[in-house]
PDB file of C-alpha atoms in Angstrom:
ATOM      1  CA  UNK A   1      -0.064  -0.036   0.035  1.00 75.00           C
ATOM      2  CA  UNK A   2       1.278   3.540  -0.781  1.00 91.00           C
ATOM      3  CA  UNK A   3       0.121   4.850   2.651  1.00 96.00           C
ATOM      4  CA  UNK A   4       2.520   6.040   5.310  1.00 97.00           C
ATOM      5  CA  UNK A   5       2.288   8.256   8.422  1.00 97.00           C
ATOM      6  CA  UNK A   6       3.746  11.500   9.285  1.00 97.00           C
ATOM      7  CA  UNK A   7       5.290   9.656  12.260  1.00 96.00           C
ATOM      8  CA  UNK A   8       7.177   7.561   9.816  1.00 96.00           C
ATOM      9  CA  UNK A   9       9.038  10.519   8.450  1.00 97.00           C
ATOM     10  CA  UNK A  10      11.890  12.028  10.544  1.00 97.00           C
ATOM     11  CA  UNK A  11      12.045  15.826  11.051  1.00 97.00           C
ATOM     12  CA  UNK A  12      15.281  17.004   9.907  1.00 98.00           C
ATOM     13  CA  UNK A  13      17.076  20.360  10.013  1.00 98.00           C
ATOM     14  CA  UNK A  14      19.986  21.764   8.200  1.00 95.00           C
ATOM     15  CA  UNK A  15      20.426  24.220   5.330  1.00 96.00           C
ATOM     16  CA  UNK A  16      22.535  24.859   2.249  1.00 94.00           C
ATOM     17  CA  UNK A  17      22.869  28.588   3.101  1.00 97.00           C
ATOM     18  CA  UNK A  18      26.366  29.968   3.460  1.00 97.00           C
ATOM     19  CA  UNK A  19      27.131  30.064   7.147  1.00 97.00           C
ATOM     20  CA  UNK A  20      26.669  33.920   7.440  1.00 97.00           C
ATOM     21  CA  UNK A  21      23.025  33.473   6.411  1.00 98.00           C
ATOM     22  CA  UNK A  22      22.208  30.193   8.077  1.00 98.00           C
ATOM     23  CA  UNK A  23      21.460  31.275  11.646  1.00 98.00           C
ATOM     24  CA  UNK A  24      17.850  32.291  11.048  1.00 98.00           C
ATOM     25  CA  UNK A  25      16.867  28.746  10.138  1.00 98.00           C
ATOM     26  CA  UNK A  26      18.530  26.967  12.991  1.00 97.00           C
ATOM     27  CA  UNK A  27      15.137  26.358  14.540  1.00 98.00           C
ATOM     28  CA  UNK A  28      13.514  24.976  11.338  1.00 98.00           C
ATOM     29  CA  UNK A  29      12.741  21.288  10.931  1.00 98.00           C
ATOM     30  CA  UNK A  30      10.981  19.627   8.077  1.00 98.00           C
ATOM     31  CA  UNK A  31       9.269  16.412   7.246  1.00 98.00           C
ATOM     32  CA  UNK A  32       9.790  15.829   3.465  1.00 97.00           C
ATOM     33  CA  UNK A  33       6.722  13.927   2.414  1.00 97.00           C
ATOM     34  CA  UNK A  34       6.924  13.456  -1.384  1.00 97.00           C
ATOM     35  CA  UNK A  35      10.293  11.918  -1.749  1.00 93.00           C
ATOM     36  CA  UNK A  36       9.411   8.871   0.415  1.00 91.00           C
ATOM     37  CA  UNK A  37       6.242   8.467  -1.691  1.00 93.00           C
ATOM     38  CA  UNK A  38       8.399   8.291  -4.820  1.00 95.00           C
ATOM     39  CA  UNK A  39       7.071  11.607  -6.197  1.00 98.00           C
ATOM     40  CA  UNK A  40       9.374  13.995  -8.190  1.00 97.00           C
ATOM     41  CA  UNK A  41       7.175  16.513  -9.874  1.00 98.00           C
ATOM     42  CA  UNK A  42       6.505  18.726  -6.801  1.00 98.00           C
ATOM     43  CA  UNK A  43       7.632  18.918  -3.225  1.00 98.00           C
ATOM     44  CA  UNK A  44       5.442  18.850  -0.146  1.00 98.00           C
ATOM     45  CA  UNK A  45       7.126  19.517   3.238  1.00 98.00           C
ATOM     46  CA  UNK A  46       5.604  19.843   6.701  1.00 98.00           C
ATOM     47  CA  UNK A  47       7.753  22.463   8.360  1.00 98.00           C
ATOM     48  CA  UNK A  48       8.078  23.270  12.141  1.00 98.00           C
ATOM     49  CA  UNK A  49       9.505  26.502  13.278  1.00 98.00           C
ATOM     50  CA  UNK A  50      10.726  26.919  16.834  1.00 98.00           C
ATOM     51  CA  UNK A  51      10.109  30.268  18.394  1.00 98.00           C
ATOM     52  CA  UNK A  52      12.370  32.798  16.650  1.00 98.00           C
ATOM     53  CA  UNK A  53      13.022  30.629  13.646  1.00 98.00           C
ATOM     54  CA  UNK A  54      12.490  31.703   9.948  1.00 98.00           C
ATOM     55  CA  UNK A  55      11.260  29.506   7.170  1.00 98.00           C
ATOM     56  CA  UNK A  56      14.001  30.815   4.891  1.00 98.00           C
ATOM     57  CA  UNK A  57      15.813  34.061   4.069  1.00 98.00           C
ATOM     58  CA  UNK A  58      13.296  36.311   2.429  1.00 98.00           C
ATOM     59  CA  UNK A  59      13.282  35.236  -1.320  1.00 98.00           C
ATOM     60  CA  UNK A  60      11.274  34.853  -4.468  1.00 98.00           C
ATOM     61  CA  UNK A  61      11.558  32.094  -7.151  1.00 98.00           C
ATOM     62  CA  UNK A  62      12.309  32.746 -10.806  1.00 98.00           C
ATOM     63  CA  UNK A  63      10.417  29.617 -12.062  1.00 98.00           C
ATOM     64  CA  UNK A  64       8.591  27.797  -9.223  1.00 98.00           C
ATOM     65  CA  UNK A  65       5.227  28.455  -7.854  1.00 98.00           C
ATOM     66  CA  UNK A  66       5.030  28.093  -4.029  1.00 98.00           C
ATOM     67  CA  UNK A  67       2.014  27.515  -1.730  1.00 98.00           C
ATOM     68  CA  UNK A  68       1.790  27.664   2.005  1.00 98.00           C
ATOM     69  CA  UNK A  69      -0.876  26.518   4.498  1.00 98.00           C
ATOM     70  CA  UNK A  70      -0.483  27.442   8.157  1.00 98.00           C
ATOM     71  CA  UNK A  71      -1.508  24.337  10.144  1.00 98.00           C
ATOM     72  CA  UNK A  72      -0.613  24.988  13.889  1.00 98.00           C
ATOM     73  CA  UNK A  73       0.536  27.941  15.908  1.00 98.00           C
ATOM     74  CA  UNK A  74       1.118  31.391  14.480  1.00 98.00           C
ATOM     75  CA  UNK A  75       3.705  32.947  12.086  1.00 98.00           C
ATOM     76  CA  UNK A  76       4.381  36.332  10.504  1.00 98.00           C
ATOM     77  CA  UNK A  77       4.375  36.391   6.741  1.00 98.00           C
ATOM     78  CA  UNK A  78       6.980  38.920   5.563  1.00 98.00           C
ATOM     79  CA  UNK A  79       6.860  40.507   2.085  1.00 98.00           C
ATOM     80  CA  UNK A  80       7.650  43.902   0.510  1.00 98.00           C
ATOM     81  CA  UNK A  81       4.453  45.314   2.175  1.00 97.00           C
ATOM     82  CA  UNK A  82       5.634  44.349   5.713  1.00 97.00           C
ATOM     83  CA  UNK A  83       4.322  41.658   7.997  1.00 97.00           C
ATOM     84  CA  UNK A  84       1.016  40.026   8.567  1.00 97.00           C
ATOM     85  CA  UNK A  85       0.002  37.348  10.981  1.00 98.00           C
ATOM     86  CA  UNK A  86      -0.924  33.875   9.685  1.00 98.00           C
ATOM     87  CA  UNK A  87      -2.985  31.606  11.846  1.00 98.00           C
ATOM     88  CA  UNK A  88      -4.350  27.995  11.268  1.00 98.00           C
ATOM     89  CA  UNK A  89      -6.347  27.930   8.152  1.00 97.00           C
ATOM     90  CA  UNK A  90      -4.535  30.917   6.510  1.00 98.00           C
ATOM     91  CA  UNK A  91      -2.838  30.223   3.150  1.00 98.00           C
ATOM     92  CA  UNK A  92      -0.610  32.150   0.876  1.00 98.00           C
ATOM     93  CA  UNK A  93       0.483  31.641  -2.751  1.00 98.00           C
ATOM     94  CA  UNK A  94       3.705  32.959  -4.467  1.00 98.00           C
ATOM     95  CA  UNK A  95       3.528  32.720  -8.231  1.00 98.00           C
ATOM     96  CA  UNK A  96       6.829  32.042 -10.072  1.00 98.00           C
ATOM     97  CA  UNK A  97       8.634  35.112 -11.137  1.00 98.00           C
ATOM     98  CA  UNK A  98       6.687  37.572  -8.984  1.00 98.00           C
ATOM     99  CA  UNK A  99       9.381  39.878  -7.604  1.00 98.00           C
ATOM    100  CA  UNK A 100       8.077  40.087  -4.029  1.00 98.00           C
ATOM    101  CA  UNK A 101      10.372  38.350  -1.557  1.00 98.00           C
ATOM    102  CA  UNK A 102       8.597  36.287   1.247  1.00 98.00           C
ATOM    103  CA  UNK A 103       9.363  34.269   4.288  1.00 98.00           C
ATOM    104  CA  UNK A 104       7.641  33.146   7.431  1.00 98.00           C
ATOM    105  CA  UNK A 105       9.011  34.132  10.917  1.00 98.00           C
ATOM    106  CA  UNK A 106       7.851  32.595  14.090  1.00 98.00           C
ATOM    107  CA  UNK A 107       7.633  35.591  16.626  1.00 98.00           C
ATOM    108  CA  UNK A 108       5.519  33.635  19.042  1.00 98.00           C
ATOM    109  CA  UNK A 109       6.508  31.675  22.139  1.00 98.00           C
ATOM    110  CA  UNK A 110       5.265  28.286  20.694  1.00 98.00           C
ATOM    111  CA  UNK A 111       6.190  26.148  17.747  1.00 98.00           C
ATOM    112  CA  UNK A 112       4.309  26.778  14.535  1.00 98.00           C
ATOM    113  CA  UNK A 113       3.850  24.229  11.711  1.00 98.00           C
ATOM    114  CA  UNK A 114       3.072  24.920   8.040  1.00 98.00           C
ATOM    115  CA  UNK A 115       2.707  22.818   4.868  1.00 98.00           C
ATOM    116  CA  UNK A 116       4.557  24.142   1.893  1.00 98.00           C
ATOM    117  CA  UNK A 117       4.206  22.995  -1.724  1.00 98.00           C
ATOM    118  CA  UNK A 118       6.586  23.933  -4.481  1.00 98.00           C
ATOM    119  CA  UNK A 119       7.226  22.883  -8.033  1.00 97.00           C
ATOM    120  CA  UNK A 120      10.564  21.056  -8.660  1.00 97.00           C
ATOM    121  CA  UNK A 121      12.110  22.886 -11.605  1.00 97.00           C
ATOM    122  CA  UNK A 122      15.814  22.678 -12.292  1.00 97.00           C
ATOM    123  CA  UNK A 123      15.696  26.027 -14.117  1.00 97.00           C
ATOM    124  CA  UNK A 124      14.617  27.700 -10.891  1.00 98.00           C
ATOM    125  CA  UNK A 125      16.764  30.171  -9.070  1.00 98.00           C
ATOM    126  CA  UNK A 126      15.917  32.599  -6.129  1.00 98.00           C
ATOM    127  CA  UNK A 127      16.462  36.201  -5.423  1.00 98.00           C
ATOM    128  CA  UNK A 128      17.135  37.457  -1.840  1.00 98.00           C
ATOM    129  CA  UNK A 129      16.154  41.209  -1.594  1.00 98.00           C
ATOM    130  CA  UNK A 130      17.505  41.805   1.861  1.00 98.00           C
ATOM    131  CA  UNK A 131      20.986  40.102   1.622  1.00 98.00           C
ATOM    132  CA  UNK A 132      23.795  39.792  -0.831  1.00 98.00           C
ATOM    133  CA  UNK A 133      22.857  36.319  -2.064  1.00 98.00           C
ATOM    134  CA  UNK A 134      21.526  34.692  -5.192  1.00 98.00           C
ATOM    135  CA  UNK A 135      20.468  31.011  -5.811  1.00 98.00           C
ATOM    136  CA  UNK A 136      21.435  29.778  -9.187  1.00 97.00           C
ATOM    137  CA  UNK A 137      19.516  27.163 -11.343  1.00 97.00           C
ATOM    138  CA  UNK A 138      20.504  23.494 -11.056  1.00 96.00           C
ATOM    139  CA  UNK A 139      19.706  22.533  -7.454  1.00 95.00           C
ATOM    140  CA  UNK A 140      17.754  19.345  -8.462  1.00 95.00           C
ATOM    141  CA  UNK A 141      20.274  18.007 -10.901  1.00 95.00           C
ATOM    142  CA  UNK A 142      23.230  18.878  -8.670  1.00 93.00           C
ATOM    143  CA  UNK A 143      24.163  20.382  -5.343  1.00 87.00           C
ATOM    144  CA  UNK A 144      22.909  23.894  -6.136  1.00 89.00           C
ATOM    145  CA  UNK A 145      25.002  27.103  -6.164  1.00 94.00           C
ATOM    146  CA  UNK A 146      24.834  30.266  -4.234  1.00 97.00           C
ATOM    147  CA  UNK A 147      26.654  33.379  -5.366  1.00 98.00           C
ATOM    148  CA  UNK A 148      26.925  37.098  -4.403  1.00 98.00           C
ATOM    149  CA  UNK A 149      24.569  39.348  -6.348  1.00 97.00           C
ATOM    150  CA  UNK A 150      27.500  40.268  -8.667  1.00 97.00           C
ATOM    151  CA  UNK A 151      28.050  36.551  -9.404  1.00 96.00           C
ATOM    152  CA  UNK A 152      31.111  36.230  -7.280  1.00 97.00           C
ATOM    153  CA  UNK A 153      31.584  33.205  -4.827  1.00 95.00           C
ATOM    154  CA  UNK A 154      29.971  33.406  -1.522  1.00 94.00           C
TER     155      UNK A 154
ATOM    156  CA  UNK B   1      -0.628  40.687   0.901  1.00 76.00           C
ATOM    157  CA  UNK B   2      -0.869  37.310  -0.771  1.00 91.00           C
ATOM    158  CA  UNK B   3      -2.507  35.811   2.370  1.00 96.00           C
ATOM    159  CA  UNK B   4      -6.045  34.368   2.350  1.00 97.00           C
ATOM    160  CA  UNK B   5      -8.099  32.166   4.611  1.00 97.00           C
ATOM    161  CA  UNK B   6      -9.740  28.815   3.951  1.00 97.00           C
ATOM    162  CA  UNK B   7     -12.947  30.542   4.919  1.00 96.00           C
ATOM    163  CA  UNK B   8     -12.534  32.899   1.928  1.00 96.00           C
ATOM    164  CA  UNK B   9     -12.784  29.837  -0.525  1.00 97.00           C
ATOM    165  CA  UNK B  10     -16.046  28.422  -1.210  1.00 97.00           C
ATOM    166  CA  UNK B  11     -16.536  24.648  -1.030  1.00 97.00           C
ATOM    167  CA  UNK B  12     -17.904  23.468  -4.432  1.00 98.00           C
ATOM    168  CA  UNK B  13     -19.169  20.201  -5.805  1.00 98.00           C
ATOM    169  CA  UNK B  14     -19.755  18.906  -9.219  1.00 95.00           C
ATOM    170  CA  UNK B  15     -17.932  16.625 -11.523  1.00 96.00           C
ATOM    171  CA  UNK B  16     -17.077  16.214 -15.227  1.00 94.00           C
ATOM    172  CA  UNK B  17     -17.785  12.474 -15.083  1.00 97.00           C
ATOM    173  CA  UNK B  18     -20.479  11.133 -17.445  1.00 97.00           C
ATOM    174  CA  UNK B  19     -23.793  10.836 -15.501  1.00 97.00           C
ATOM    175  CA  UNK B  20     -23.594   6.995 -15.216  1.00 97.00           C
ATOM    176  CA  UNK B  21     -20.377   7.323 -13.218  1.00 98.00           C
ATOM    177  CA  UNK B  22     -21.051  10.548 -11.256  1.00 98.00           C
ATOM    178  CA  UNK B  23     -23.160   9.245  -8.417  1.00 98.00           C
ATOM    179  CA  UNK B  24     -20.282   8.252  -6.173  1.00 98.00           C
ATOM    180  CA  UNK B  25     -18.893  11.779  -5.931  1.00 98.00           C
ATOM    181  CA  UNK B  26     -22.186  13.407  -5.001  1.00 97.00           C
ATOM    182  CA  UNK B  27     -20.981  13.939  -1.489  1.00 98.00           C
ATOM    183  CA  UNK B  28     -17.652  15.358  -2.461  1.00 98.00           C
ATOM    184  CA  UNK B  29     -16.895  19.141  -2.056  1.00 98.00           C
ATOM    185  CA  UNK B  30     -13.625  20.902  -2.559  1.00 98.00           C
ATOM    186  CA  UNK B  31     -11.872  24.172  -1.720  1.00 98.00           C
ATOM    187  CA  UNK B  32      -9.524  24.804  -4.696  1.00 97.00           C
ATOM    188  CA  UNK B  33      -6.633  26.757  -3.134  1.00 97.00           C
ATOM    189  CA  UNK B  34      -4.037  27.403  -5.761  1.00 97.00           C
ATOM    190  CA  UNK B  35      -6.187  29.029  -8.467  1.00 93.00           C
ATOM    191  CA  UNK B  36      -7.164  31.991  -6.134  1.00 91.00           C
ATOM    192  CA  UNK B  37      -3.482  32.380  -5.244  1.00 93.00           C
ATOM    193  CA  UNK B  38      -2.603  32.770  -8.952  1.00 95.00           C
ATOM    194  CA  UNK B  39      -0.710  29.450  -9.115  1.00 98.00           C
ATOM    195  CA  UNK B  40      -0.730  27.237 -12.207  1.00 97.00           C
ATOM    196  CA  UNK B  41       2.053  24.721 -11.890  1.00 98.00           C
ATOM    197  CA  UNK B  42       0.274  22.392  -9.448  1.00 98.00           C
ATOM    198  CA  UNK B  43      -3.123  22.110  -7.788  1.00 98.00           C
ATOM    199  CA  UNK B  44      -3.839  21.979  -4.061  1.00 98.00           C
ATOM    200  CA  UNK B  45      -7.395  21.103  -3.046  1.00 98.00           C
ATOM    201  CA  UNK B  46      -8.922  20.579   0.361  1.00 98.00           C
ATOM    202  CA  UNK B  47     -11.638  18.030  -0.187  1.00 98.00           C
ATOM    203  CA  UNK B  48     -14.520  17.106   2.090  1.00 98.00           C
ATOM    204  CA  UNK B  49     -16.191  13.733   1.634  1.00 98.00           C
ATOM    205  CA  UNK B  50     -19.650  13.212   3.242  1.00 98.00           C
ATOM    206  CA  UNK B  51     -20.330   9.787   4.548  1.00 98.00           C
ATOM    207  CA  UNK B  52     -20.492   7.384   1.683  1.00 98.00           C
ATOM    208  CA  UNK B  53     -18.863   9.728  -0.859  1.00 98.00           C
ATOM    209  CA  UNK B  54     -15.772   8.761  -2.990  1.00 98.00           C
ATOM    210  CA  UNK B  55     -12.880  11.073  -3.843  1.00 98.00           C
ATOM    211  CA  UNK B  56     -13.057   9.859  -7.451  1.00 98.00           C
ATOM    212  CA  UNK B  57     -13.700   6.785  -9.500  1.00 98.00           C
ATOM    213  CA  UNK B  58     -10.681   4.588  -8.933  1.00 98.00           C
ATOM    214  CA  UNK B  59      -7.966   5.762 -11.312  1.00 98.00           C
ATOM    215  CA  UNK B  60      -4.395   6.253 -12.085  1.00 98.00           C
ATOM    216  CA  UNK B  61      -2.630   9.124 -13.889  1.00 98.00           C
ATOM    217  CA  UNK B  62      -0.469   8.585 -16.996  1.00 98.00           C
ATOM    218  CA  UNK B  63       1.663  11.789 -16.367  1.00 98.00           C
ATOM    219  CA  UNK B  64       0.847  13.487 -13.062  1.00 98.00           C
ATOM    220  CA  UNK B  65       2.203  12.723  -9.587  1.00 98.00           C
ATOM    221  CA  UNK B  66      -0.509  12.879  -6.901  1.00 98.00           C
ATOM    222  CA  UNK B  67      -0.208  13.269  -3.111  1.00 98.00           C
ATOM    223  CA  UNK B  68      -2.857  13.011  -0.379  1.00 98.00           C
ATOM    224  CA  UNK B  69      -2.773  13.966   3.329  1.00 98.00           C
ATOM    225  CA  UNK B  70      -5.753  12.892   5.549  1.00 98.00           C
ATOM    226  CA  UNK B  71      -6.453  15.912   7.706  1.00 98.00           C
ATOM    227  CA  UNK B  72      -9.802  15.098   9.537  1.00 98.00           C
ATOM    228  CA  UNK B  73     -12.042  12.024  10.022  1.00 98.00           C
ATOM    229  CA  UNK B  74     -11.369   8.619   8.388  1.00 98.00           C
ATOM    230  CA  UNK B  75     -11.302   7.250   4.833  1.00 98.00           C
ATOM    231  CA  UNK B  76     -10.526   4.019   3.167  1.00 98.00           C
ATOM    232  CA  UNK B  77      -7.798   4.105   0.505  1.00 98.00           C
ATOM    233  CA  UNK B  78      -8.589   1.657  -2.278  1.00 98.00           C
ATOM    234  CA  UNK B  79      -5.949   0.202  -4.596  1.00 98.00           C
ATOM    235  CA  UNK B  80      -5.410  -3.033  -6.440  1.00 98.00           C
ATOM    236  CA  UNK B  81      -4.343  -4.553  -3.077  1.00 97.00           C
ATOM    237  CA  UNK B  82      -7.683  -3.811  -1.454  1.00 97.00           C
ATOM    238  CA  UNK B  83      -8.630  -1.303   1.230  1.00 97.00           C
ATOM    239  CA  UNK B  84      -6.709   0.298   4.114  1.00 98.00           C
ATOM    240  CA  UNK B  85      -7.894   2.974   6.703  1.00 98.00           C
ATOM    241  CA  UNK B  86      -6.405   6.403   6.501  1.00 98.00           C
ATOM    242  CA  UNK B  87      -6.670   8.490   9.655  1.00 98.00           C
ATOM    243  CA  UNK B  88      -5.377  12.029  10.412  1.00 98.00           C
ATOM    244  CA  UNK B  89      -1.632  12.305   9.750  1.00 97.00           C
ATOM    245  CA  UNK B  90      -1.719   9.477   7.121  1.00 98.00           C
ATOM    246  CA  UNK B  91      -0.318  10.287   3.755  1.00 98.00           C
ATOM    247  CA  UNK B  92      -0.148   8.574   0.383  1.00 98.00           C
ATOM    248  CA  UNK B  93       1.680   9.203  -2.876  1.00 98.00           C
ATOM    249  CA  UNK B  94       0.868   7.971  -6.316  1.00 98.00           C
ATOM    250  CA  UNK B  95       3.669   8.370  -8.794  1.00 98.00           C
ATOM    251  CA  UNK B  96       2.762   9.199 -12.424  1.00 98.00           C
ATOM    252  CA  UNK B  97       2.292   6.194 -14.636  1.00 98.00           C
ATOM    253  CA  UNK B  98       2.171   3.666 -11.847  1.00 98.00           C
ATOM    254  CA  UNK B  99      -0.691   1.423 -12.995  1.00 98.00           C
ATOM    255  CA  UNK B 100      -2.373   0.895  -9.679  1.00 98.00           C
ATOM    256  CA  UNK B 101      -5.735   2.668  -9.426  1.00 98.00           C
ATOM    257  CA  UNK B 102      -6.701   4.479  -6.296  1.00 98.00           C
ATOM    258  CA  UNK B 103      -9.451   6.467  -4.591  1.00 98.00           C
ATOM    259  CA  UNK B 104     -10.590   7.386  -1.116  1.00 98.00           C
ATOM    260  CA  UNK B 105     -14.065   6.244   0.107  1.00 98.00           C
ATOM    261  CA  UNK B 106     -15.627   7.572   3.287  1.00 98.00           C
ATOM    262  CA  UNK B 107     -17.229   4.529   4.850  1.00 98.00           C
ATOM    263  CA  UNK B 108     -17.553   6.271   8.230  1.00 98.00           C
ATOM    264  CA  UNK B 109     -20.564   8.166   9.649  1.00 98.00           C
ATOM    265  CA  UNK B 110     -18.803  11.549   9.786  1.00 98.00           C
ATOM    266  CA  UNK B 111     -17.228  13.865   7.242  1.00 98.00           C
ATOM    267  CA  UNK B 112     -13.619  13.364   6.347  1.00 98.00           C
ATOM    268  CA  UNK B 113     -11.275  16.064   4.909  1.00 98.00           C
ATOM    269  CA  UNK B 114      -8.051  15.501   3.004  1.00 98.00           C
ATOM    270  CA  UNK B 115      -5.542  17.715   1.182  1.00 98.00           C
ATOM    271  CA  UNK B 116      -4.567  16.540  -2.372  1.00 98.00           C
ATOM    272  CA  UNK B 117      -1.785  17.910  -4.394  1.00 98.00           C
ATOM    273  CA  UNK B 118      -1.452  17.190  -8.099  1.00 98.00           C
ATOM    274  CA  UNK B 119       0.673  18.340 -10.944  1.00 97.00           C
ATOM    275  CA  UNK B 120      -1.107  20.192 -13.805  1.00 97.00           C
ATOM    276  CA  UNK B 121       0.200  18.536 -16.971  1.00 97.00           C
ATOM    277  CA  UNK B 122      -1.882  18.863 -20.119  1.00 97.00           C
ATOM    278  CA  UNK B 123      -0.473  15.575 -21.400  1.00 97.00           C
ATOM    279  CA  UNK B 124      -1.992  13.772 -18.532  1.00 98.00           C
ATOM    280  CA  UNK B 125      -4.817  11.254 -18.907  1.00 98.00           C
ATOM    281  CA  UNK B 126      -6.342   8.756 -16.492  1.00 98.00           C
ATOM    282  CA  UNK B 127      -7.133   5.053 -16.541  1.00 98.00           C
ATOM    283  CA  UNK B 128     -10.109   3.664 -14.672  1.00 98.00           C
ATOM    284  CA  UNK B 129      -9.553  -0.106 -13.960  1.00 98.00           C
ATOM    285  CA  UNK B 130     -13.116  -0.796 -12.624  1.00 98.00           C
ATOM    286  CA  UNK B 131     -15.228   0.890 -15.220  1.00 98.00           C
ATOM    287  CA  UNK B 132     -15.455   1.426 -18.945  1.00 98.00           C
ATOM    288  CA  UNK B 133     -13.976   5.017 -18.967  1.00 98.00           C
ATOM    289  CA  UNK B 134     -10.746   6.765 -20.048  1.00 98.00           C
ATOM    290  CA  UNK B 135      -9.794  10.368 -19.438  1.00 98.00           C
ATOM    291  CA  UNK B 136      -7.871  11.777 -22.488  1.00 97.00           C
ATOM    292  CA  UNK B 137      -5.151  14.513 -22.410  1.00 97.00           C
ATOM    293  CA  UNK B 138      -6.027  18.185 -22.677  1.00 96.00           C
ATOM    294  CA  UNK B 139      -8.091  18.944 -19.623  1.00 95.00           C
ATOM    295  CA  UNK B 140      -6.141  22.017 -18.746  1.00 95.00           C
ATOM    296  CA  UNK B 141      -6.053  23.554 -22.256  1.00 95.00           C
ATOM    297  CA  UNK B 142      -9.690  22.618 -22.882  1.00 93.00           C
ATOM    298  CA  UNK B 143     -12.786  21.043 -21.383  1.00 87.00           C
ATOM    299  CA  UNK B 144     -11.231  17.554 -21.245  1.00 89.00           C
ATOM    300  CA  UNK B 145     -12.603  14.445 -22.833  1.00 94.00           C
ATOM    301  CA  UNK B 146     -13.934  11.022 -21.581  1.00 97.00           C
ATOM    302  CA  UNK B 147     -14.213   8.063 -23.805  1.00 98.00           C
ATOM    303  CA  UNK B 148     -14.975   4.347 -23.407  1.00 98.00           C
ATOM    304  CA  UNK B 149     -11.916   2.066 -23.185  1.00 97.00           C
ATOM    305  CA  UNK B 150     -12.161   1.353 -26.959  1.00 97.00           C
ATOM    306  CA  UNK B 151     -12.073   5.149 -27.649  1.00 96.00           C
ATOM    307  CA  UNK B 152     -15.756   5.396 -28.584  1.00 97.00           C
ATOM    308  CA  UNK B 153     -17.911   8.259 -27.158  1.00 95.00           C
ATOM    309  CA  UNK B 154     -19.310   7.927 -23.639  1.00 94.00           C
TER     310      UNK B 154
END
């Protein structure tokens, strides 16, 4: 049977960010649900943010759509417009190529949990409006590559 | 802000199935979450099944991955192997082209709710092992087409 339980999937941390940008995601852990199911066309992750943790550096994707559903606790959604609170039942969508960076930050005193869905497109890169970082295409076919905004190594 | 609430999205019913196959999904209603968010690369629906309702006729997709997460209540997952119970926290993945038809059936006395994610690939069709029906490619670029297994009109 293709069934499995969330409890079968380990929550893992870690990030590919360069060390100078990695601290904000220290309290982020994710259950990666589609890989164990043998799916490759999109990713579905159930992400837990400890108090203070960020989902990511604020970013937008060049080629991938992204969708978020807040399941438990409370997070702040940060975009160019500022911050707004997300509570259970709140959703947000970020169309590919829309140049408005986003991330979730847990400013509460309890864990929050959200589901995130994203396409898996090797052409995708990401822009980070607040920091001197770019994600280049190729992170599904290889290890991925971060550079400075001027293309130099980071 | 790109945020919205589940409460902003209407639960809608209906099906494109030919009338002779439509009865099983009478008690199915869905909130379609990605369209209102402006996303086109995948679909995320939150589906409610009334007691007795099926998620779909048992089917498998030729080109699209599909992922299911049981959020509330209880459903039976039906595949070639038979039936297994899905409870909150249970997930299942159905890789594109895997010729094992699946559907969820609510055999309980209460509603069940599940999240389903699928790619949106116009090349996709579906096979229905239990009934004389085929879904042909083209349902995103046009209205979609069902035929009998021998290709004749249904």
